[in-house]
């Protein structure tokens, strides 16, 4: 890899407008992609560009996204650092195995991970922060649903989605959201396609060109997905709870050694 493709910590500071400590915390928690070169961190230009693009799609300036990512550990059980990279890898694997889209959000519907296995219909409709807002509003409705057991809801783009709840102790800290699943019947009628085109700021032809690029599951497959979404959330709950307990013990040890 050419050295010109590697950025320094100073370069990242200039890009994100955050201090060096914030960058180190993000790297150590897996929230910012980096590689070790000797005793220093270096950042692959292409990976950082993709990270910045994800921040843009989430509707936040890069610096705000960096600070939010660094501060996110406090929203999931007070952990520091939260193993976001580990979470993403598990999420990616389950999305491939189940043949659906998966994302993790907080309880306000704000994305924490990147989408795993996004379907073509979603990619065609959601192209910027404004259109992502439609998804976030749907995830907020999922969070507000009083039903504990996962069930399917129609999203604003007409596809089915469901959520599992991430718990830490007695508190709800986040959601695993599964989606991209075509309801029955599909595709939508012409008037529904026109409504979608208007909602997402596209032409009817653009929407119709991708309408078949969704995930189709029979009743058995849908039931299987509903069973797995909470199991995935339970895995994340277990990871977060264990990390929280470990951090608590480390803090107690640090307090004792400071005496």
Tab-separated table of C-alpha atoms in Angstrom, residues 63-245:
chain	number	residue	atom	x	y	z
A	63	UNK	CA	-16.812	16.037	13.793
A	64	UNK	CA	-20.191	15.588	15.448
A	65	UNK	CA	-20.284	11.975	14.272
A	66	UNK	CA	-16.863	11.369	15.781
A	67	UNK	CA	-17.869	12.869	19.110
A	68	UNK	CA	-21.147	10.931	19.085
A	69	UNK	CA	-19.359	7.677	18.333
A	70	UNK	CA	-16.914	8.304	21.152
A	71	UNK	CA	-19.727	9.218	23.551
A	72	UNK	CA	-21.976	6.323	22.534
A	73	UNK	CA	-20.401	4.059	25.119
A	74	UNK	CA	-22.314	5.953	27.801
A	75	UNK	CA	-25.648	5.210	26.122
A	76	UNK	CA	-25.052	1.475	26.066
A	77	UNK	CA	-24.536	0.578	29.677
A	78	UNK	CA	-21.899	3.204	30.454
A	79	UNK	CA	-19.219	1.191	28.704
A	80	UNK	CA	-15.945	2.593	27.519
A	81	UNK	CA	-15.084	1.368	25.045
A	82	UNK	CA	-18.056	-0.502	23.549
A	83	UNK	CA	-16.907	-3.139	21.025
A	84	UNK	CA	-18.648	-1.667	17.990
A	85	UNK	CA	-16.441	-3.556	15.532
A	86	UNK	CA	-17.366	-6.857	17.227
A	87	UNK	CA	-21.050	-5.951	17.059
A	88	UNK	CA	-20.766	-5.137	13.345
A	89	UNK	CA	-19.086	-8.459	12.556
A	90	UNK	CA	-21.796	-10.456	14.345
A	91	UNK	CA	-24.490	-8.399	12.659
A	92	UNK	CA	-22.938	-8.929	9.212
A	93	UNK	CA	-22.818	-12.704	9.746
A	94	UNK	CA	-26.460	-12.974	10.826
A	95	UNK	CA	-27.647	-10.767	7.958
A	96	UNK	CA	-25.920	-13.044	5.442
A	97	UNK	CA	-27.248	-16.214	7.109
A	98	UNK	CA	-30.847	-14.992	7.359
A	99	UNK	CA	-30.895	-13.200	3.990
A	100	UNK	CA	-32.215	-9.893	5.380
A	101	UNK	CA	-31.046	-6.369	6.226
A	102	UNK	CA	-29.905	-5.726	9.796
A	103	UNK	CA	-28.949	-2.547	11.644
A	104	UNK	CA	-28.567	-1.598	15.322
A	105	UNK	CA	-30.051	1.670	16.595
A	106	UNK	CA	-30.413	3.344	19.954
A	107	UNK	CA	-33.877	3.701	21.504
A	108	UNK	CA	-34.379	6.982	19.641
A	109	UNK	CA	-33.941	5.270	16.292
A	110	UNK	CA	-30.476	6.703	15.584
A	111	UNK	CA	-28.184	4.296	13.699
A	112	UNK	CA	-25.273	2.820	15.642
A	113	UNK	CA	-23.964	0.310	13.113
A	114	UNK	CA	-23.842	0.346	9.334
A	115	UNK	CA	-26.573	-1.575	7.523
A	116	UNK	CA	-25.633	-5.180	6.850
A	117	UNK	CA	-26.841	-6.722	3.572
A	118	UNK	CA	-28.977	-3.760	2.407
A	119	UNK	CA	-31.369	-4.679	-0.397
A	120	UNK	CA	-31.305	-2.850	-3.719
A	121	UNK	CA	-34.720	-1.267	-3.130
A	122	UNK	CA	-33.481	0.349	0.093
A	123	UNK	CA	-30.273	1.597	-1.584
A	124	UNK	CA	-32.304	3.114	-4.426
A	125	UNK	CA	-34.683	4.991	-2.108
A	126	UNK	CA	-32.335	6.048	0.716
A	127	UNK	CA	-29.541	8.167	-0.728
A	128	UNK	CA	-29.012	10.995	1.756
A	129	UNK	CA	-29.697	12.186	5.295
A	130	UNK	CA	-33.168	13.458	4.428
A	131	UNK	CA	-34.405	10.142	3.075
A	132	UNK	CA	-32.688	8.267	5.915
A	133	UNK	CA	-34.955	10.310	8.180
A	134	UNK	CA	-37.925	8.269	6.926
A	135	UNK	CA	-36.243	5.119	8.243
A	136	UNK	CA	-35.366	6.751	11.556
A	137	UNK	CA	-38.991	7.738	12.104
A	138	UNK	CA	-40.000	4.140	11.478
A	139	UNK	CA	-37.394	2.883	13.950
A	140	UNK	CA	-38.720	5.332	16.529
A	141	UNK	CA	-42.150	3.758	16.103
A	142	UNK	CA	-40.601	0.329	16.639
A	143	UNK	CA	-39.013	1.572	19.864
A	144	UNK	CA	-42.349	2.931	21.061
A	145	UNK	CA	-44.230	-0.330	20.439
A	146	UNK	CA	-45.241	-1.730	23.858
A	147	UNK	CA	-45.144	-5.332	22.638
A	148	UNK	CA	-42.124	-7.203	23.965
A	149	UNK	CA	-42.179	-10.071	21.464
A	150	UNK	CA	-40.879	-9.135	17.979
A	151	UNK	CA	-43.503	-8.682	15.256
A	152	UNK	CA	-43.504	-7.275	11.750
A	153	UNK	CA	-44.356	-3.673	10.942
A	154	UNK	CA	-44.605	-2.051	7.499
A	155	UNK	CA	-41.896	0.561	6.915
A	156	UNK	CA	-42.476	3.803	5.008
A	157	UNK	CA	-41.084	2.134	1.889
A	158	UNK	CA	-43.630	-0.685	2.246
A	159	UNK	CA	-41.240	-3.430	3.380
A	160	UNK	CA	-41.574	-5.460	6.570
A	161	UNK	CA	-39.292	-4.861	9.537
A	162	UNK	CA	-39.068	-6.135	13.118
A	163	UNK	CA	-36.958	-5.400	16.162
A	164	UNK	CA	-35.315	-7.143	19.090
A	165	UNK	CA	-34.529	-5.197	22.247
A	166	UNK	CA	-31.031	-4.810	23.705
A	167	UNK	CA	-31.239	-4.754	27.498
A	168	UNK	CA	-28.621	-3.918	30.105
A	169	UNK	CA	-29.997	-4.854	33.489
A	170	UNK	CA	-33.544	-3.517	33.596
A	171	UNK	CA	-32.917	-0.777	31.013
A	172	UNK	CA	-33.541	-0.853	27.264
A	173	UNK	CA	-30.448	0.500	25.517
A	174	UNK	CA	-30.909	-0.258	21.827
A	175	UNK	CA	-32.581	-2.306	19.115
A	176	UNK	CA	-31.593	-4.859	16.503
A	177	UNK	CA	-33.741	-4.031	13.469
A	178	UNK	CA	-34.318	-6.566	10.690
A	179	UNK	CA	-35.883	-5.429	7.424
A	180	UNK	CA	-35.910	-5.404	3.644
A	181	UNK	CA	-38.577	-8.162	3.544
A	182	UNK	CA	-41.327	-7.998	0.926
A	183	UNK	CA	-44.896	-8.271	2.223
A	184	UNK	CA	-47.583	-10.250	0.431
A	185	UNK	CA	-48.589	-9.030	-2.137
A	186	UNK	CA	-45.527	-7.395	-3.689
A	187	UNK	CA	-44.743	-5.339	-5.790
A	188	UNK	CA	-46.948	-2.378	-4.851
A	189	UNK	CA	-49.685	-1.142	-7.166
A	190	UNK	CA	-48.984	1.747	-9.535
A	191	UNK	CA	-50.547	4.353	-7.236
A	192	UNK	CA	-48.437	3.120	-4.307
A	193	UNK	CA	-45.281	3.328	-6.408
A	194	UNK	CA	-46.201	6.921	-7.264
A	195	UNK	CA	-46.626	7.711	-3.556
A	196	UNK	CA	-43.228	6.193	-2.771
A	197	UNK	CA	-41.603	8.159	-5.576
A	198	UNK	CA	-43.071	11.388	-4.217
A	199	UNK	CA	-42.113	10.544	-0.613
A	200	UNK	CA	-38.476	9.795	-1.446
A	201	UNK	CA	-38.022	12.458	-4.114
A	202	UNK	CA	-37.556	10.057	-7.042
A	203	UNK	CA	-39.252	9.377	-10.340
A	204	UNK	CA	-41.717	6.499	-10.605
A	205	UNK	CA	-39.365	4.897	-13.140
A	206	UNK	CA	-36.471	4.949	-10.627
A	207	UNK	CA	-38.599	3.278	-7.957
A	208	UNK	CA	-40.050	0.710	-10.357
A	209	UNK	CA	-36.576	-0.227	-11.638
A	210	UNK	CA	-35.577	-1.560	-8.186
A	211	UNK	CA	-38.897	-2.809	-6.854
A	212	UNK	CA	-37.906	-6.476	-7.301
A	213	UNK	CA	-34.636	-6.038	-5.364
A	214	UNK	CA	-36.054	-7.072	-1.996
A	215	UNK	CA	-35.862	-10.150	0.233
A	216	UNK	CA	-38.685	-12.660	-0.115
A	217	UNK	CA	-39.416	-15.025	2.753
A	218	UNK	CA	-42.249	-17.518	3.068
A	219	UNK	CA	-44.214	-17.814	6.310
A	220	UNK	CA	-41.713	-20.272	7.774
A	221	UNK	CA	-38.826	-17.975	6.871
A	222	UNK	CA	-40.565	-14.966	8.400
A	223	UNK	CA	-41.202	-16.837	11.646
A	224	UNK	CA	-37.561	-17.894	11.726
A	225	UNK	CA	-36.463	-14.271	11.357
A	226	UNK	CA	-38.763	-13.198	14.205
A	227	UNK	CA	-37.223	-15.871	16.434
A	228	UNK	CA	-33.678	-14.811	15.575
A	229	UNK	CA	-34.013	-11.040	15.918
A	230	UNK	CA	-34.433	-11.203	19.685
A	231	UNK	CA	-31.740	-13.875	19.988
A	232	UNK	CA	-29.307	-11.548	18.207
A	233	UNK	CA	-30.327	-8.710	20.534
A	234	UNK	CA	-29.783	-11.025	23.516
A	235	UNK	CA	-26.238	-11.757	22.306
A	236	UNK	CA	-25.497	-8.038	22.204
A	237	UNK	CA	-27.117	-7.596	25.635
A	238	UNK	CA	-24.829	-10.297	27.021
A	239	UNK	CA	-21.717	-8.706	25.487
A	240	UNK	CA	-22.629	-5.262	26.799
A	241	UNK	CA	-23.515	-6.559	30.279
A	242	UNK	CA	-20.270	-8.523	30.568
A	243	UNK	CA	-18.228	-5.544	29.400
A	244	UNK	CA	-20.079	-3.319	31.861
A	245	UNK	CA	-19.265	-5.676	34.747
